[in-house]
Coordinates of C-alpha atoms in Angstrom, one line a residue:
M1 CA -20.5 4.2 -8.3
M2 CA -22.8 1.8 -5.7
L3 CA -20.4 0.8 -2.6
E4 CA -22.7 -2.2 -0.3
L5 CA -21.8 -2.5 2.9
V6 CA -20.2 -6.5 3.7
S7 CA -19.4 -6.3 6.9
K8 CA -19.3 -3.7 10.2
T9 CA -17.8 -4.4 13.4
Q10 CA -17.0 -1.5 16.1
S11 CA -13.3 -0.8 17.4
F12 CA -12.2 1.6 19.6
D13 CA -15.6 3.2 19.5
G14 CA -15.4 3.6 16.1
S15 CA -16.0 1.3 13.1
Q16 CA -14.4 -1.4 11.0
C17 CA -16.4 -1.6 8.3
Q18 CA -16.1 -3.9 4.7
Y19 CA -17.3 -2.7 0.9
R20 CA -18.0 -4.3 -2.4
H21 CA -17.8 -2.8 -5.7
R22 CA -17.7 -2.6 -9.3
S23 CA -14.5 -1.6 -10.0
D24 CA -14.5 0.4 -13.5
V25 CA -11.4 0.2 -13.8
L26 CA -10.4 -3.3 -13.1
D27 CA -13.4 -4.6 -14.5
C28 CA -14.4 -6.6 -11.8
E29 CA -16.3 -7.0 -8.1
M30 CA -14.2 -5.1 -4.9
R31 CA -13.5 -5.3 -2.0
F32 CA -11.6 -2.9 0.5
S33 CA -11.5 -2.2 4.2
V34 CA -12.4 1.0 6.3
F35 CA -11.8 2.5 9.1
L36 CA -14.0 5.0 10.1
P37 CA -13.3 7.0 13.9
S38 CA -16.0 7.8 16.2
Q39 CA -15.3 11.4 15.4
A40 CA -15.9 10.9 11.6
E41 CA -20.1 10.7 12.8
G42 CA -20.3 14.5 13.0
E43 CA -19.6 17.3 10.2
Q44 CA -15.1 17.3 10.5
R45 CA -13.8 15.6 7.3
F46 CA -11.0 13.4 8.0
P47 CA -7.0 12.3 7.0
V48 CA -6.2 9.6 5.6
L49 CA -3.9 6.7 5.2
Y50 CA -4.3 4.2 2.5
W51 CA -2.7 0.4 3.3
L52 CA -1.4 -1.5 1.1
S53 CA -1.5 -5.3 1.9
G54 CA 1.8 -7.6 0.4
L55 CA 1.6 -10.8 -2.0
T56 CA -1.1 -13.3 -1.1
C57 CA -3.3 -10.8 1.5
T58 CA -6.5 -9.5 1.4
D59 CA -8.3 -6.2 2.2
E60 CA -8.7 -8.6 6.1
N61 CA -5.2 -8.9 6.6
F62 CA -4.0 -5.7 8.0
S63 CA -7.1 -4.7 9.6
Q64 CA -7.3 -8.1 11.4
K65 CA -3.7 -8.5 12.3
A66 CA -1.8 -4.9 12.4
G67 CA -3.8 -3.6 15.9
A68 CA -3.7 0.0 13.9
Q69 CA -7.4 1.5 14.9
R70 CA -6.5 2.0 18.2
M71 CA -3.7 4.8 17.2
A72 CA -5.8 6.0 14.4
A73 CA -8.8 6.7 16.8
E74 CA -7.3 8.9 19.1
L75 CA -5.3 10.0 16.3
G76 CA -8.5 10.9 14.2
I77 CA -6.9 9.6 10.9
V78 CA -9.6 6.7 8.6
L79 CA -7.7 4.0 7.9
V80 CA -8.4 2.4 3.6
I81 CA -7.3 -0.9 3.0
P82 CA -7.9 -1.9 -0.6
D83 CA -7.0 -5.4 -1.9
T84 CA -4.1 -6.7 -3.1
S85 CA -5.5 -8.0 -7.0
P86 CA -8.3 -8.5 -9.1
R87 CA -10.8 -11.0 -8.0
G88 CA -13.3 -13.5 -9.9
E89 CA -13.7 -15.9 -12.0
E90 CA -13.3 -14.0 -15.4
V91 CA -10.0 -12.4 -13.8
A92 CA -6.2 -14.0 -14.7
D93 CA -4.6 -15.5 -12.0
D94 CA -1.4 -18.3 -11.9
E95 CA -0.6 -21.4 -9.5
G96 CA 2.1 -19.7 -8.5
Y97 CA 1.5 -18.0 -5.1
D98 CA 4.2 -14.8 -6.6
L99 CA 1.7 -13.9 -9.6
G100 CA -2.0 -13.1 -10.6
Q101 CA -4.4 -13.0 -7.7
G102 CA -3.4 -12.1 -4.3
A103 CA 0.0 -10.0 -6.0
G104 CA -1.3 -8.1 -8.7
F105 CA 2.2 -6.0 -7.2
Y106 CA -0.2 -2.6 -8.5
V107 CA 0.8 -1.5 -11.0
N108 CA -0.5 -1.2 -15.0
A109 CA 0.0 -4.8 -17.0
T110 CA 0.2 -4.4 -20.4
Q111 CA 0.7 -7.9 -21.2
A112 CA -1.8 -10.7 -22.1
P113 CA -3.8 -12.3 -20.4
W114 CA -3.2 -9.8 -17.0
K115 CA -4.5 -6.2 -19.2
P116 CA -8.1 -6.3 -19.0
H117 CA -8.6 -6.5 -15.0
Y118 CA -4.7 -6.1 -13.7
Q119 CA -4.8 -1.9 -13.4
M120 CA -4.2 -2.1 -9.6
Y121 CA -1.8 1.5 -10.4
D122 CA -4.7 2.8 -11.5
Y123 CA -7.3 1.2 -9.5
L124 CA -5.2 3.2 -5.9
V125 CA -4.3 6.5 -7.5
E126 CA -7.2 7.0 -8.8
E127 CA -10.7 5.4 -8.5
L128 CA -10.7 4.4 -5.2
P129 CA -9.6 8.0 -3.6
A130 CA -11.9 9.2 -5.6
L131 CA -14.9 6.3 -4.2
V132 CA -13.7 6.9 -0.7
E133 CA -13.9 10.8 -1.0
A134 CA -17.0 10.6 -2.5
N135 CA -18.9 8.4 0.2
F136 CA -16.9 9.1 3.9
P137 CA -16.0 12.0 5.6
V138 CA -12.3 12.7 4.2
S139 CA -10.3 15.1 3.3
D140 CA -7.7 15.2 0.4
R141 CA -4.7 14.4 2.7
R142 CA -4.2 11.0 2.4
A143 CA -0.5 9.7 3.0
I144 CA 0.1 6.1 2.0
S145 CA 2.0 2.8 3.5
G146 CA 1.9 -0.9 3.8
H147 CA 4.1 -3.8 3.3
S148 CA 6.9 -6.4 1.3
M149 CA 4.6 -5.9 -2.3
G150 CA 2.5 -3.3 -0.2
G151 CA 5.6 -1.8 1.0
H152 CA 7.1 -1.4 -3.0
G153 CA 3.8 0.1 -4.5
A154 CA 3.0 2.4 -1.7
L155 CA 6.7 3.5 -2.3
T156 CA 6.4 3.9 -6.4
I157 CA 3.1 5.3 -6.5
A158 CA 4.3 8.2 -3.8
L159 CA 7.1 8.9 -5.4
K160 CA 5.2 8.7 -8.9
N161 CA 3.0 11.1 -7.6
P162 CA 4.6 14.6 -6.6
G163 CA 2.0 17.1 -4.7
R164 CA -0.6 13.6 -4.1
Y165 CA 0.6 12.4 -0.4
T166 CA 1.9 14.0 2.4
S167 CA 4.4 11.5 3.4
V168 CA 4.8 7.5 2.8
S169 CA 6.1 4.7 5.1
A170 CA 6.6 1.1 4.5
F171 CA 7.4 -2.2 6.0
S172 CA 9.8 -4.8 4.6
P173 CA 9.5 -2.9 1.3
I174 CA 10.8 -4.8 -1.9
C175 CA 12.8 -2.1 -2.6
N176 CA 14.3 -2.6 -6.3
P177 CA 11.9 -5.3 -8.2
M178 CA 14.3 -5.3 -10.9
A179 CA 17.2 -7.1 -9.3
C180 CA 14.9 -9.6 -7.4
P181 CA 13.0 -12.6 -8.0
W182 CA 9.8 -11.8 -7.1
G183 CA 10.5 -8.7 -8.9
E184 CA 11.7 -9.8 -12.0
K185 CA 8.2 -12.3 -12.5
A186 CA 6.0 -10.1 -11.7
L187 CA 7.2 -7.2 -13.9
A188 CA 8.7 -9.6 -17.1
S189 CA 4.3 -11.1 -16.8
Y190 CA 2.6 -7.8 -16.0
L191 CA 4.8 -5.3 -18.2
G192 CA 7.1 -7.6 -20.4
E193 CA 10.7 -7.8 -21.2
D194 CA 11.3 -4.5 -22.4
K195 CA 13.3 -3.2 -18.9
T196 CA 13.3 -0.1 -19.1
L197 CA 9.4 -0.1 -18.4
W198 CA 9.8 -2.0 -15.5
E199 CA 12.1 1.4 -14.2
E200 CA 8.9 3.4 -13.9
Y201 CA 7.9 0.5 -10.4
D202 CA 11.1 0.4 -8.7
A203 CA 11.2 2.5 -5.8
T204 CA 14.9 2.5 -6.2
V205 CA 14.9 3.7 -9.8
L206 CA 12.0 6.4 -8.7
L207 CA 13.5 7.6 -5.8
S208 CA 16.9 8.7 -7.6
R209 CA 14.9 10.9 -10.2
A210 CA 12.1 12.1 -7.3
S211 CA 12.0 15.9 -7.6
E212 CA 9.7 15.5 -4.4
R213 CA 11.7 15.3 -0.9
L214 CA 8.7 13.6 0.5
P215 CA 9.1 12.6 3.7
M216 CA 9.8 8.6 4.0
L217 CA 10.2 5.6 6.8
I218 CA 11.1 2.6 5.9
S219 CA 11.1 -0.4 9.1
Q220 CA 13.2 -3.0 8.4
G221 CA 13.7 -6.3 11.1
E222 CA 17.4 -7.6 10.8
E223 CA 15.2 -11.5 10.6
D224 CA 13.6 -11.3 7.8
A225 CA 13.7 -13.9 6.2
F226 CA 13.6 -12.3 2.4
L227 CA 15.5 -9.5 3.4
E228 CA 19.2 -10.1 1.5
E229 CA 17.5 -11.8 -2.0
Q230 CA 14.5 -10.0 -2.4
L231 CA 13.5 -6.6 -0.1
K232 CA 16.9 -4.9 -1.3
P233 CA 16.6 -1.8 1.4
N234 CA 20.6 -1.1 1.1
A235 CA 20.0 -0.8 -2.6
L236 CA 17.5 1.9 -1.7
Q237 CA 19.3 4.0 0.9
A238 CA 22.2 3.8 -1.9
A239 CA 19.9 5.7 -4.1
A240 CA 18.6 8.2 -1.1
R241 CA 22.5 8.7 -0.1
A242 CA 23.2 9.4 -3.6
A243 CA 20.5 12.0 -4.5
G244 CA 20.1 13.2 -1.2
Y245 CA 17.0 12.1 -0.2
P246 CA 16.0 12.2 2.8
L247 CA 15.0 8.8 3.8
K248 CA 14.5 7.5 6.9
L249 CA 15.6 3.8 6.9
E250 CA 15.7 1.5 10.3
F251 CA 17.2 -2.0 10.7
H252 CA 14.7 -3.9 14.0
A253 CA 17.2 -6.6 15.3
G254 CA 15.2 -9.7 15.5
Y255 CA 12.5 -9.1 13.8
D256 CA 10.5 -10.9 10.7
H257 CA 8.6 -10.6 8.0
S258 CA 5.4 -10.8 9.7
Y259 CA 2.6 -9.4 11.3
Y260 CA 4.1 -9.0 14.9
F261 CA 6.7 -7.0 13.4
I262 CA 3.5 -4.7 12.1
A263 CA 1.7 -4.8 15.2
T264 CA 4.8 -4.0 16.8
F265 CA 5.8 -0.4 15.2
I266 CA 2.2 0.5 13.4
E267 CA 1.8 2.8 16.3
Q268 CA 5.1 4.7 15.0
H269 CA 4.0 4.5 11.4
L270 CA 0.8 6.4 12.2
R271 CA 2.6 8.9 14.6
F272 CA 4.9 9.8 11.4
H273 CA 1.6 10.6 9.1
A274 CA 0.2 12.8 11.7
D275 CA 2.9 14.8 11.9
Y276 CA 2.1 15.6 8.5
L277 CA -1.6 14.1 7.3
L278 CA -2.2 16.6 10.5
H279 CA -0.6 19.8 10.5
V280 CA -1.3 22.3 7.5
D281 CA 0.9 25.0 6.0

């Protein structure tokens, strides 16, 4: 699969790059961003943190706003930031910001008109990592993180794939999409009305059934406008307590849903992942 370099910018002696490629899984052209620390110019192979962004975002929001490059460069971690959905004139869309392009919800759609292109789960679990591992100096040690809709994606992907990731974290994730307006709209549209199918993309349900005790960190701002109606971290916390799952959920006074929140605590999250990515038993 051919990669086309779109842009390359030096950052903390490493390289912030954007690439374009044709996705077989999504049947459209896709972009993703990569940060490569300066050490990646040698023979060594580096672990990867996959970052999944939220509603309306592209691969550029995290790259430009989170300030993650400094710590990734210091720790020796590659960052991979995919887009949030398939894109293009041939790809189905919706007038709402919370469905369609920019709102793929990290699921494999089964319903028309979404099914032909909206296979974001397979893209992120299989196609993109294979592409990254074939073209960049990375190892097979992976962690995953995200924000809001991307936090939902990070949690569900990690919980559905035991052994694939060393750790998972999220900022302000949609924790219980079966029980919130964003999730109900997206899951009904992409998967249909059978709610038993929705359970496969609900972190609260998946955590209650999890066989693996993956290190998990969640940061949530107390001034987040979406906290009560859309995000529902307390539901995930209750499921974790019932299952004996070692969830670390931190509430932060004064912080909202924005990238100011992410930029404030991204160092903590990267250090959290480094404890598992960089230390092999």
